[in-house]
C-alpha cells in the first residue's frame, strides 16, 4: 500500500535525524552536520514528490472529473501553492 | 491575455539580468551580485508558478476529462516531474 | 551553549516529523502532509544556517588566521560546497 | 580573468532567457517552458556559487586576516545571509 511505503520512508528519515542529533551531542564537525541535514532535506523532497504523485492520480482526477467546480478549483489551487512553496524551501 | 503577461514579466527579468552583467562589468561587490542573482531566481520561480497555474486550468483539465488514459498519465507525470525539479533548483 | 540550542531545535523538528508520520497513519489529506513536510524543510534550513554561522565564527576564522594554506583552502571549499548544495535541496 | 568568465556565463543565460521568451511568443507547451526556466535557475545557481567561491578566496580572507573586527563580522554575516537565502530561492 502506498501510504505504508511513505510511512516507512519517513521513519527512516526520522532515524537519520536522530543520528544527526547524536552527531551534535558528540561535537561532530559543523560541515558534516550541515551535509547530513541537506541529505535529510533531499530525502524529504522525494517523499513529498511521491505523495503529490499519488494525490494527482487519485483526488485530483476525482475532483476534475466531478461536477463541483469549486472543489476542482480548490484542488488545482493547492497544487499551485505547494509548487510555489517547493521553490522556497 | 495570460501569455502576454508572462512574456512581459520575463522581459523585465531579462532587463534585471542585463543590469547584473553591468554590475559585474563595473566590478560591483560580489555579495551584491549574488543577492541580485537570487532576486532573479525568485522572480523566475513566480513566473513558473503562474505558468503551472494556467497549465493546470487548461491542458490538465482537458486531459483528465478526456478519454485518452495515456495522455492523462503523461500530463500528470509531467506535473510530478516539474514539482520534483522545483525542489532541486 | 550554541550546540545545545541546535540540538533542542532538531529535537523539536524530530517531534514535528513524528507528527507527520501520525498524520499519514490516520490517512490525513495529502496536501496537508506535503505542507507539513515543507515546514520541516524550512525549519531544517534555519538550523543549517545557524550551524554555518557558528562555523564561520569559529573554525573558519581559525583556519584563515592560521598558517596552513591547505587547511584554509579546504575550509573555504567546504563553504562553497554546502552553498552549492543548498541551492539544490 | 574570473569576472570575464562570469560575465560570459551570464550572457549565455541571458540568451537562454530570450529563447524562452521566443518559446512563449510561439505558444510553446507550458511544461517545456517551465523546464527551460528551471534550467536557467540551475545555471544561475552555478554562477552564484562561482562568485561566492571567488569572494571567499579574496575579500573574506582579507577581512579575516585584517584587524577590523566590525568588518570581519560584516563579511561573515553576509555569507550567512546569502546561504540562508539560497535555501529559499
Tab-separated table of C-alpha atoms in Angstrom:
chain	number	residue	atom	x	y	z
A	1	UNK	CA	0.000	0.000	0.000
A	2	UNK	CA	1.262	3.426	-0.955
A	3	UNK	CA	0.788	5.011	2.458
A	4	UNK	CA	2.772	2.281	4.222
A	5	UNK	CA	5.655	2.921	1.905
A	6	UNK	CA	5.610	6.651	2.676
A	7	UNK	CA	5.416	5.999	6.416
A	8	UNK	CA	8.377	3.641	6.153
A	9	UNK	CA	10.403	6.260	4.305
A	10	UNK	CA	9.585	8.947	6.864
A	11	UNK	CA	10.562	6.628	9.705
A	12	UNK	CA	13.927	6.116	8.015
A	13	UNK	CA	14.317	9.899	7.753
A	14	UNK	CA	13.388	10.205	11.434
A	15	UNK	CA	16.194	7.755	12.228
A	16	UNK	CA	18.551	9.818	10.086
A	17	UNK	CA	17.563	12.944	12.025
A	18	UNK	CA	18.169	11.200	15.342
A	19	UNK	CA	21.604	10.258	14.019
A	20	UNK	CA	22.304	13.935	13.330
A	21	UNK	CA	21.290	14.840	16.884
A	22	UNK	CA	23.721	12.158	18.071
A	23	UNK	CA	26.468	13.727	15.918
A	24	UNK	CA	25.866	17.098	17.576
A	25	UNK	CA	25.904	15.539	21.040
A	26	UNK	CA	29.355	14.215	20.219
A	27	UNK	CA	30.507	17.564	18.815
A	28	UNK	CA	30.763	16.434	15.213
A	29	UNK	CA	32.304	18.759	12.642
A	30	UNK	CA	29.826	21.525	11.637
A	31	UNK	CA	30.094	20.954	7.899
A	32	UNK	CA	29.437	17.223	8.301
A	33	UNK	CA	26.261	18.060	10.229
A	34	UNK	CA	25.108	20.537	7.551
A	35	UNK	CA	25.689	17.909	4.858
A	36	UNK	CA	23.609	15.367	6.757
A	37	UNK	CA	20.808	17.927	7.202
A	38	UNK	CA	20.915	18.551	3.448
A	39	UNK	CA	20.638	14.800	2.876
A	40	UNK	CA	17.521	14.723	5.081
A	41	UNK	CA	16.181	17.663	3.091
A	42	UNK	CA	16.678	15.810	-0.189
A	43	UNK	CA	15.025	12.684	1.228
A	44	UNK	CA	12.011	14.719	2.393
A	45	UNK	CA	11.665	16.228	-1.081
A	46	UNK	CA	11.465	12.750	-2.565
A	47	UNK	CA	8.721	11.824	-0.127
A	48	UNK	CA	6.766	14.989	-0.981
A	49	UNK	CA	7.061	14.212	-4.673
A	50	UNK	CA	5.763	10.694	-4.107
A	51	UNK	CA	2.801	11.977	-2.074
A	52	UNK	CA	1.986	14.536	-4.758
A	53	UNK	CA	2.121	11.848	-7.421
A	54	UNK	CA	-0.409	9.728	-5.512
A	55	UNK	CA	-2.569	12.769	-4.903
A	56	UNK	CA	-2.649	13.678	-8.603
A	57	UNK	CA	-3.636	10.136	-9.520
A	58	UNK	CA	-6.468	9.963	-7.025
A	59	UNK	CA	-8.047	13.103	-5.518
A	60	UNK	CA	-7.142	15.376	-8.419
A	61	UNK	CA	-8.608	13.065	-11.052
A	62	UNK	CA	-11.775	12.649	-8.967
A	63	UNK	CA	-12.130	16.397	-8.439
A	64	UNK	CA	-11.639	17.235	-12.110
A	65	UNK	CA	-13.985	14.514	-13.361
A	66	UNK	CA	-16.581	15.593	-10.787
A	67	UNK	CA	-19.169	18.304	-11.290
A	68	UNK	CA	-18.227	20.512	-8.362
A	69	UNK	CA	-16.408	23.456	-9.952
A	70	UNK	CA	-15.455	24.984	-6.596
A	71	UNK	CA	-13.911	21.716	-5.455
A	72	UNK	CA	-11.976	21.442	-8.707
A	73	UNK	CA	-10.663	24.971	-8.349
A	74	UNK	CA	-9.653	24.324	-4.764
A	75	UNK	CA	-7.740	21.181	-5.665
A	76	UNK	CA	-5.890	22.861	-8.536
A	77	UNK	CA	-5.068	25.895	-6.403
A	78	UNK	CA	-3.479	23.623	-3.802
A	79	UNK	CA	-1.183	22.106	-6.432
A	80	UNK	CA	-0.069	25.598	-7.443
A	81	UNK	CA	0.541	26.509	-3.806
A	82	UNK	CA	2.695	23.513	-2.944
A	83	UNK	CA	4.632	24.029	-6.177
A	84	UNK	CA	5.245	27.664	-5.264
A	85	UNK	CA	6.355	26.699	-1.763
A	86	UNK	CA	8.640	23.962	-3.118
A	87	UNK	CA	10.619	26.705	-4.829
A	88	UNK	CA	11.158	28.356	-1.471
A	89	UNK	CA	12.191	25.536	0.850
B	1	UNK	CA	-4.001	37.662	-22.335
B	2	UNK	CA	-2.145	35.376	-19.943
B	3	UNK	CA	0.809	34.706	-22.240
B	4	UNK	CA	1.438	38.409	-22.812
B	5	UNK	CA	1.660	38.927	-19.088
B	6	UNK	CA	4.218	36.124	-18.724
B	7	UNK	CA	6.274	37.474	-21.641
B	8	UNK	CA	6.260	40.930	-20.065
B	9	UNK	CA	7.466	39.520	-16.752
B	10	UNK	CA	10.264	37.567	-18.418
B	11	UNK	CA	11.370	40.674	-20.335
B	12	UNK	CA	11.607	42.531	-17.016
B	13	UNK	CA	13.716	39.688	-15.628
B	14	UNK	CA	15.895	39.839	-18.757
B	15	UNK	CA	16.458	43.543	-18.025
B	16	UNK	CA	17.337	42.679	-14.439
B	17	UNK	CA	19.873	40.139	-15.677
B	18	UNK	CA	21.431	42.699	-18.032
B	19	UNK	CA	21.699	45.015	-15.033
B	20	UNK	CA	23.622	42.325	-13.158
B	21	UNK	CA	26.011	41.923	-16.107
B	22	UNK	CA	26.512	45.716	-15.956
B	23	UNK	CA	27.282	45.443	-12.219
B	24	UNK	CA	29.966	42.856	-12.942
B	25	UNK	CA	31.454	44.976	-15.732
B	26	UNK	CA	31.854	47.743	-13.176
B	27	UNK	CA	33.344	45.379	-10.582
B	28	UNK	CA	30.430	45.506	-8.156
B	29	UNK	CA	30.766	43.864	-4.751
B	30	UNK	CA	30.414	40.059	-5.030
B	31	UNK	CA	27.711	39.721	-2.388
B	32	UNK	CA	25.578	42.410	-4.043
B	33	UNK	CA	25.782	40.463	-7.294
B	34	UNK	CA	24.805	37.189	-5.583
B	35	UNK	CA	21.823	38.925	-3.960
B	36	UNK	CA	20.655	40.252	-7.321
B	37	UNK	CA	21.001	36.791	-8.867
B	38	UNK	CA	18.893	35.413	-6.002
B	39	UNK	CA	16.268	38.078	-6.744
B	40	UNK	CA	16.188	36.967	-10.394
B	41	UNK	CA	15.821	33.385	-9.166
B	42	UNK	CA	12.829	34.312	-7.006
B	43	UNK	CA	11.223	36.216	-9.886
B	44	UNK	CA	11.663	33.233	-12.215
B	45	UNK	CA	10.021	30.966	-9.649
B	46	UNK	CA	6.981	33.243	-9.606
B	47	UNK	CA	6.747	33.056	-13.396
B	48	UNK	CA	6.988	29.245	-13.307
B	49	UNK	CA	4.222	29.102	-10.723
B	50	UNK	CA	1.996	31.319	-12.879
B	51	UNK	CA	2.626	29.158	-15.948
B	52	UNK	CA	1.851	25.999	-13.975
B	53	UNK	CA	-1.370	27.546	-12.699
B	54	UNK	CA	-2.507	28.289	-16.262
B	55	UNK	CA	-1.469	24.828	-17.372
B	56	UNK	CA	-3.492	23.144	-14.608
B	57	UNK	CA	-6.558	25.165	-15.528
B	58	UNK	CA	-6.386	24.335	-19.216
B	59	UNK	CA	-4.388	21.357	-20.535
B	60	UNK	CA	-4.609	19.333	-17.325
B	61	UNK	CA	-8.384	19.685	-17.045
B	62	UNK	CA	-8.770	18.779	-20.720
B	63	UNK	CA	-6.511	15.740	-20.403
B	64	UNK	CA	-8.261	14.435	-17.296
B	65	UNK	CA	-11.737	14.969	-18.682
B	66	UNK	CA	-10.700	13.292	-21.958
B	67	UNK	CA	-10.804	9.590	-22.652
B	68	UNK	CA	-7.164	9.096	-23.528
B	69	UNK	CA	-5.696	7.379	-20.469
B	70	UNK	CA	-2.125	7.522	-21.784
B	71	UNK	CA	-2.418	11.258	-22.383
B	72	UNK	CA	-3.793	11.757	-18.851
B	73	UNK	CA	-0.950	9.774	-17.343
B	74	UNK	CA	1.588	11.746	-19.353
B	75	UNK	CA	0.166	15.095	-18.214
B	76	UNK	CA	0.100	14.067	-14.532
B	77	UNK	CA	3.620	12.639	-14.740
B	78	UNK	CA	4.851	15.981	-16.048
B	79	UNK	CA	3.388	17.811	-13.045
B	80	UNK	CA	5.200	15.417	-10.722
B	81	UNK	CA	8.435	15.939	-12.629
B	82	UNK	CA	8.406	19.731	-12.539
B	83	UNK	CA	7.486	19.591	-8.845
B	84	UNK	CA	10.420	17.285	-8.171
B	85	UNK	CA	12.775	19.538	-10.133
B	86	UNK	CA	11.471	22.644	-8.339
B	87	UNK	CA	12.833	21.151	-5.121
B	88	UNK	CA	16.273	20.978	-6.700
B	89	UNK	CA	16.750	24.352	-8.353
C	1	UNK	CA	25.675	26.922	24.732
C	2	UNK	CA	25.218	27.060	20.971
C	3	UNK	CA	25.237	23.303	20.416
C	4	UNK	CA	22.520	22.704	23.000
C	5	UNK	CA	20.299	25.173	21.232
C	6	UNK	CA	20.787	23.381	17.895
C	7	UNK	CA	20.100	20.002	19.485
C	8	UNK	CA	16.914	21.378	21.041
C	9	UNK	CA	15.742	22.697	17.693
C	10	UNK	CA	16.440	19.395	15.948
C	11	UNK	CA	14.530	17.514	18.644
C	12	UNK	CA	11.568	19.794	18.008
C	13	UNK	CA	11.842	19.036	14.290
C	14	UNK	CA	12.025	15.321	15.086
C	15	UNK	CA	8.764	15.706	17.018
C	16	UNK	CA	7.244	17.509	14.049
C	17	UNK	CA	8.297	14.641	11.785
C	18	UNK	CA	6.742	12.072	14.124
C	19	UNK	CA	3.562	14.143	13.966
C	20	UNK	CA	3.610	13.871	10.180
C	21	UNK	CA	4.004	10.096	10.401
C	22	UNK	CA	0.966	10.127	12.728
C	23	UNK	CA	-0.978	12.140	10.147
C	24	UNK	CA	-0.216	9.532	7.486
C	25	UNK	CA	-1.215	6.698	9.801
C	26	UNK	CA	-4.580	8.394	10.153
C	27	UNK	CA	-4.872	8.954	6.399
C	28	UNK	CA	-4.562	12.714	6.518
C	29	UNK	CA	-5.156	14.741	3.364
C	30	UNK	CA	-2.099	14.522	1.011
C	31	UNK	CA	-1.691	18.264	0.576
C	32	UNK	CA	-1.723	18.834	4.346
C	33	UNK	CA	1.064	16.281	4.686
C	34	UNK	CA	3.121	17.928	1.919
C	35	UNK	CA	2.709	21.308	3.617
C	36	UNK	CA	3.923	19.907	6.933
C	37	UNK	CA	6.936	18.324	5.198
C	38	UNK	CA	7.695	21.713	3.649
C	39	UNK	CA	7.513	23.275	7.119
C	40	UNK	CA	10.043	20.713	8.389
C	41	UNK	CA	12.219	21.557	5.389
C	42	UNK	CA	12.131	25.264	6.235
C	43	UNK	CA	12.944	24.549	9.895
C	44	UNK	CA	15.921	22.389	8.883
C	45	UNK	CA	17.225	25.189	6.653
C	46	UNK	CA	17.177	27.552	9.625
C	47	UNK	CA	19.176	25.064	11.688
C	48	UNK	CA	21.728	24.666	8.875
C	49	UNK	CA	22.099	28.437	8.639
C	50	UNK	CA	22.685	28.681	12.375
C	51	UNK	CA	25.306	25.931	12.275
C	52	UNK	CA	27.057	27.614	9.352
C	53	UNK	CA	27.048	30.924	11.218
C	54	UNK	CA	28.773	29.313	14.221
C	55	UNK	CA	31.217	27.532	11.943
C	56	UNK	CA	32.200	30.773	10.174
C	57	UNK	CA	32.794	32.485	13.512
C	58	UNK	CA	34.984	29.705	14.872
C	59	UNK	CA	36.693	27.146	12.606
C	60	UNK	CA	36.760	29.391	9.532
C	61	UNK	CA	38.358	32.308	11.371
C	62	UNK	CA	40.921	29.955	12.940
C	63	UNK	CA	41.733	28.336	9.597
C	64	UNK	CA	42.158	31.657	7.795
C	65	UNK	CA	44.246	33.229	10.536
C	66	UNK	CA	46.403	30.081	10.693
C	67	UNK	CA	49.430	29.393	8.529
C	68	UNK	CA	48.263	26.150	6.982
C	69	UNK	CA	47.290	27.098	3.412
C	70	UNK	CA	45.914	23.646	2.586
C	71	UNK	CA	43.679	23.737	5.663
C	72	UNK	CA	42.436	27.202	4.712
C	73	UNK	CA	41.658	26.080	1.178
C	74	UNK	CA	39.828	23.025	2.485
C	75	UNK	CA	37.671	25.070	4.838
C	76	UNK	CA	36.741	27.607	2.153
C	77	UNK	CA	35.997	24.859	-0.354
C	78	UNK	CA	33.562	23.295	2.115
C	79	UNK	CA	31.646	26.571	2.424
C	80	UNK	CA	31.342	26.725	-1.348
C	81	UNK	CA	30.141	23.121	-1.462
C	82	UNK	CA	27.407	23.483	1.145
C	83	UNK	CA	26.280	26.707	-0.549
C	84	UNK	CA	26.070	24.905	-3.893
C	85	UNK	CA	24.125	22.044	-2.335
C	86	UNK	CA	21.770	24.452	-0.556
C	87	UNK	CA	20.636	25.610	-3.993
C	88	UNK	CA	19.696	22.045	-4.843
C	89	UNK	CA	17.786	20.806	-1.813
D	1	UNK	CA	40.133	36.781	-15.627
D	2	UNK	CA	37.474	35.472	-13.249
D	3	UNK	CA	34.998	38.309	-13.801
D	4	UNK	CA	35.087	37.921	-17.596
D	5	UNK	CA	34.186	34.282	-17.215
D	6	UNK	CA	31.193	35.126	-15.008
D	7	UNK	CA	30.024	37.818	-17.430
D	8	UNK	CA	30.269	35.358	-20.296
D	9	UNK	CA	28.193	32.805	-18.394
D	10	UNK	CA	25.519	35.375	-17.546
D	11	UNK	CA	25.345	36.488	-21.191
D	12	UNK	CA	24.734	32.868	-22.167
D	13	UNK	CA	21.953	32.686	-19.579
D	14	UNK	CA	20.506	35.933	-20.938
D	15	UNK	CA	20.418	34.301	-24.375
D	16	UNK	CA	18.687	31.278	-22.861
D	17	UNK	CA	16.091	33.575	-21.290
D	18	UNK	CA	15.473	35.320	-24.616
D	19	UNK	CA	14.960	31.886	-26.124
D	20	UNK	CA	12.288	31.167	-23.515
D	21	UNK	CA	10.519	34.437	-24.359
D	22	UNK	CA	10.614	33.315	-28.008
D	23	UNK	CA	9.054	29.980	-26.997
D	24	UNK	CA	6.191	31.809	-25.282
D	25	UNK	CA	5.673	34.079	-28.299
D	26	UNK	CA	5.203	30.938	-30.354
D	27	UNK	CA	2.847	29.388	-27.792
D	28	UNK	CA	5.182	26.605	-26.719
D	29	UNK	CA	3.897	23.889	-24.395
D	30	UNK	CA	3.699	25.172	-20.769
D	31	UNK	CA	5.689	22.339	-19.246
D	32	UNK	CA	8.514	22.800	-21.774
D	33	UNK	CA	8.680	26.477	-20.759
D	34	UNK	CA	8.767	25.614	-17.040
D	35	UNK	CA	11.579	23.124	-17.669
D	36	UNK	CA	13.616	25.750	-19.517
D	37	UNK	CA	13.064	28.241	-16.683
D	38	UNK	CA	14.277	25.583	-14.237
D	39	UNK	CA	17.384	25.110	-16.403
D	40	UNK	CA	18.048	28.880	-16.231
D	41	UNK	CA	17.575	28.665	-12.462
D	42	UNK	CA	20.166	25.881	-12.181
D	43	UNK	CA	22.618	27.831	-14.373
D	44	UNK	CA	22.191	30.942	-12.200
D	45	UNK	CA	22.894	28.880	-9.079
D	46	UNK	CA	26.179	27.729	-10.605
D	47	UNK	CA	27.154	31.328	-11.311
D	48	UNK	CA	26.313	32.358	-7.722
D	49	UNK	CA	28.427	29.514	-6.379
D	50	UNK	CA	31.370	30.584	-8.559
D	51	UNK	CA	31.059	34.205	-7.395
D	52	UNK	CA	30.899	33.097	-3.752
D	53	UNK	CA	33.992	30.938	-4.236
D	54	UNK	CA	35.944	33.930	-5.578
D	55	UNK	CA	34.626	36.114	-2.792
D	56	UNK	CA	35.738	33.657	-0.095
D	57	UNK	CA	39.212	33.472	-1.610
D	58	UNK	CA	39.660	37.221	-1.771
D	59	UNK	CA	37.557	39.631	0.319
D	60	UNK	CA	36.778	37.119	3.068
D	61	UNK	CA	40.423	36.160	3.583
D	62	UNK	CA	41.421	39.840	3.618
D	63	UNK	CA	38.684	40.746	6.104
D	64	UNK	CA	39.524	37.905	8.476
D	65	UNK	CA	43.271	38.498	8.341
D	66	UNK	CA	42.672	42.236	8.897
D	67	UNK	CA	42.345	43.915	12.277
D	68	UNK	CA	38.916	45.452	11.762
D	69	UNK	CA	36.582	43.280	13.838
D	70	UNK	CA	33.422	45.033	12.619
D	71	UNK	CA	34.429	44.499	9.004
D	72	UNK	CA	35.121	40.839	9.697
D	73	UNK	CA	31.750	40.398	11.356
D	74	UNK	CA	30.026	42.137	8.456
D	75	UNK	CA	31.680	39.898	5.880
D	76	UNK	CA	30.834	36.702	7.764
D	77	UNK	CA	27.254	37.840	8.328
D	78	UNK	CA	26.850	38.330	4.582
D	79	UNK	CA	27.938	34.753	3.909
D	80	UNK	CA	25.341	33.520	6.375
D	81	UNK	CA	22.676	35.680	4.740
D	82	UNK	CA	23.274	34.518	1.180
D	83	UNK	CA	23.386	30.929	2.424
D	84	UNK	CA	20.056	31.390	4.166
D	85	UNK	CA	18.540	32.971	1.058
D	86	UNK	CA	19.917	30.210	-1.158
D	87	UNK	CA	17.710	27.805	0.760
D	88	UNK	CA	14.690	29.889	-0.184
D	89	UNK	CA	15.095	30.553	-3.891
